[in-house]
Amino acid sequence: DCKEEGATSADPYSSDPPRHPALRVNSQKPFNAEPPSEILSENFITPSAFFFKRNHLPVPRVDPHAYRLEIHGLPRGPVCLSLEEIKTKFPKHTVTATLQCAGNRRSDMNRVKQVKGLNWGISAISNATWGGARLRDVLVYAGYLPGSSARHVQFEGLDVDPTGTPYGASILLGKAVSEEGDVLLAYEMNGEDLPADHGYPLRVVVPGVVGARNVKWLGKIVVSEEESQSHWQQNDYKGFSPGTDWDTVDFKTAPAIQELPVQSAITVPQEGVVLGAGQGTVTVQGYAWSGGGREVVRVDVSLDGGRTWNVARLQHGEEGGAAPAPPNRSWAWTLWELRAPLPPGARELEIVCKAVDSSYNVQPDTVAPIWNLRGVLSNAWHRVRVRVSED
Amino acid sequence: DCKEEGATSADPYSSDPPRHPALRVNSQKPFNAEPPSEILSENFITPSAFFFKRNHLPVPRVDPHAYRLEIHGLPRGPVCLSLEEIKTKFPKHTVTATLQCAGNRRSDMNRVKQVKGLNWGISAISNATWGGARLRDVLVYAGYLPGSSARHVQFEGLDVDPTGTPYGASILLGKAVSEEGDVLLAYEMNGEDLPADHGYPLRVVVPGVVGARNVKWLGKIVVSEEESQSHWQQNDYKGFSPGTDWDTVDFKTAPAIQELPVQSAITVPQEGVVLGAGQGTVTVQGYAWSGGGREVVRVDVSLDGGRTWNVARLQHGEEGGAAPAPPNRSWAWTLWELRAPLPPGARELEIVCKAVDSSYNVQPDTVAPIWNLRGVLSNAWHRVRVRVSED
Ligand SMILES: [Mo]
Ligand SMILES: [Mo]
């Protein structure tokens, strides 16, 4: 039988790991934190210590030797795999993929009207190289056959609430078993064992899909006709109209967020900084990304609040790095930069960015019309105001 | 050898077919016309006579008995198929798919600043049921094998310009050969032979992809490492930043449009109509659609210019019709309706709609920031102003 482990101390958070002191903490228990945003654009691959942390529950401490992954819902019956089996029975694949929390940039929505959720800035998004077995290979090994009536693959974490209920989520079976879906059961992050905060010893990485479905400390997989019935799949992480409030919301009416819409933000300069007019130019940097493997094809940057636009230079991968991603498998973000002359005489700049993806989807202009009661999917143009001094 | 036919008269347009007189004509030669927009929301399946017509060149008159489709670029060498062979060698599939011209709603862009192109209103979009052979089946029959270095499938029409150059376009090979791509070589539209304006006797239907790649009067298919080198693939039907003008544009810097972004428009009421206050309610109708098989999951409608929003009722298919489309194969549009009380005392309404697709992509608020020199990809919120009279 499969054995699971959890925290045993009086404070379930007492076994949480140490974290980098530079992180901006949104919640200590559970731990939720984002890096200083300028760090994002300094590294195409976000160092693991700075990768945003989004925990829903205490971090479980898992003994890698006792660890077992259970797989249910396939015709030949349950399958149980040790970590060693997952590492040795299946070819190791690496995928560079950006993960983004559904609540990234929620603080922009809070400025319109208070929403329910952690007050994330622009850095609940990071990019890493993940290594592990393909979920497809593991499911085929466990007996998956095409043509079943199953439609979903459910994941349960080893992180549990005080009643013993684990974190859970699901993705579409089609994504899980696609040759081009690149879904991993990852045991490595940036070339090392997964850190405790990122799901040690095994997590799901679902490229192109909202962070919440990339279940960490993976304990169980269930192939099913149904979505996960977890709180987070059914009654959270869904988008609603700005006119929908907590009195009228019916979570059944909206689909669970899977692929995320096109996104971008300015990491440099930061809001409120003072630029020296003597420099003559301004350098603007940031990130852009889209869900579903859609590539970022253009980033427009305005220095005048959106009246006129310049096209940023895109950095699609590491300089001198790998070949461009195949179509619809562009899982990593695109860092970008614009160097432009300071508008003569300007005392203040309202810098704005907006990205375009390979389906030519664009970001909406303003936040209020996409405001929603959970503060998710916040992808309006990002705006930063800076001053110019005559020093 | 394959034989192709073209128009032979002095006026190459003299063999163009008759058209329905209710169409709004944007160009006679080549013929480009759209239906009255209220007809769109009256029919989930657009009657073929009202389906928008977008011709780049004269309509070729093709003898179905002499017709041959050439297929090039596969390892076993060229293949030639008669219409009868296409109809009998391959299973017939039907797909209900919406086609939209890249220039739909270009008139909204012209109101910002003049662009180059036909002045389409909101009706360069229509929905039909297409019947034909799957392109995948035909390519496999002709010798397609996975793992080739080809990346694109090029199409050439039998419609030619005065120099003999045919219309041409290409799509990604992955879309063409995918089991879930639903690309057809269609010989039927709404249960009848294709009309002359829609590609008789054979056209490509590429669900989820811009109209321009759905090549009509299909004469030749080339499986290739390269995109189509046609004008329409290389130097047209691409999106640019609003700051890019005809002096600075470099068509090589932008990808050819394939999947289109999320779109919606109001078909009822029309701009400028007068509603009777005595009715007490207003009924708003329209269409919504997104490219890439993404489903429309919500349409928000505002009666006050976008300050407050109501959620429209969605009609995903024919009433009492087929099961919902599988994930990412939602090729047909969604008609929608909102019945709402007239705001008390309002003398004028600014009705606005915006749609959300299954990747939670949304439409941009305004036109100017997505303005581009070719006037394509015009998908900002649609706005209609009506008056309310006290009669
Ligand atoms: Mo999240
Ligand atoms: Mo078009």
XYZ file of C-alpha atoms and ligand atoms in Angstrom, chain A residues 52 54 56 100-103 120 210-212 237, ligand 1:
13
model
C 7.402 33.127 -6.178
C 2.327 30.147 -3.400
C -2.252 26.928 0.229
C 1.876 32.367 -12.904
C -0.518 32.578 -9.989
C -4.121 33.363 -10.983
C -3.861 36.233 -8.496
C -0.021 40.090 -5.003
C -2.495 28.542 -14.192
C -0.181 27.814 -11.247
C -2.999 26.395 -9.132
C -9.887 30.190 -9.352
Mo -2.558 30.743 -7.495
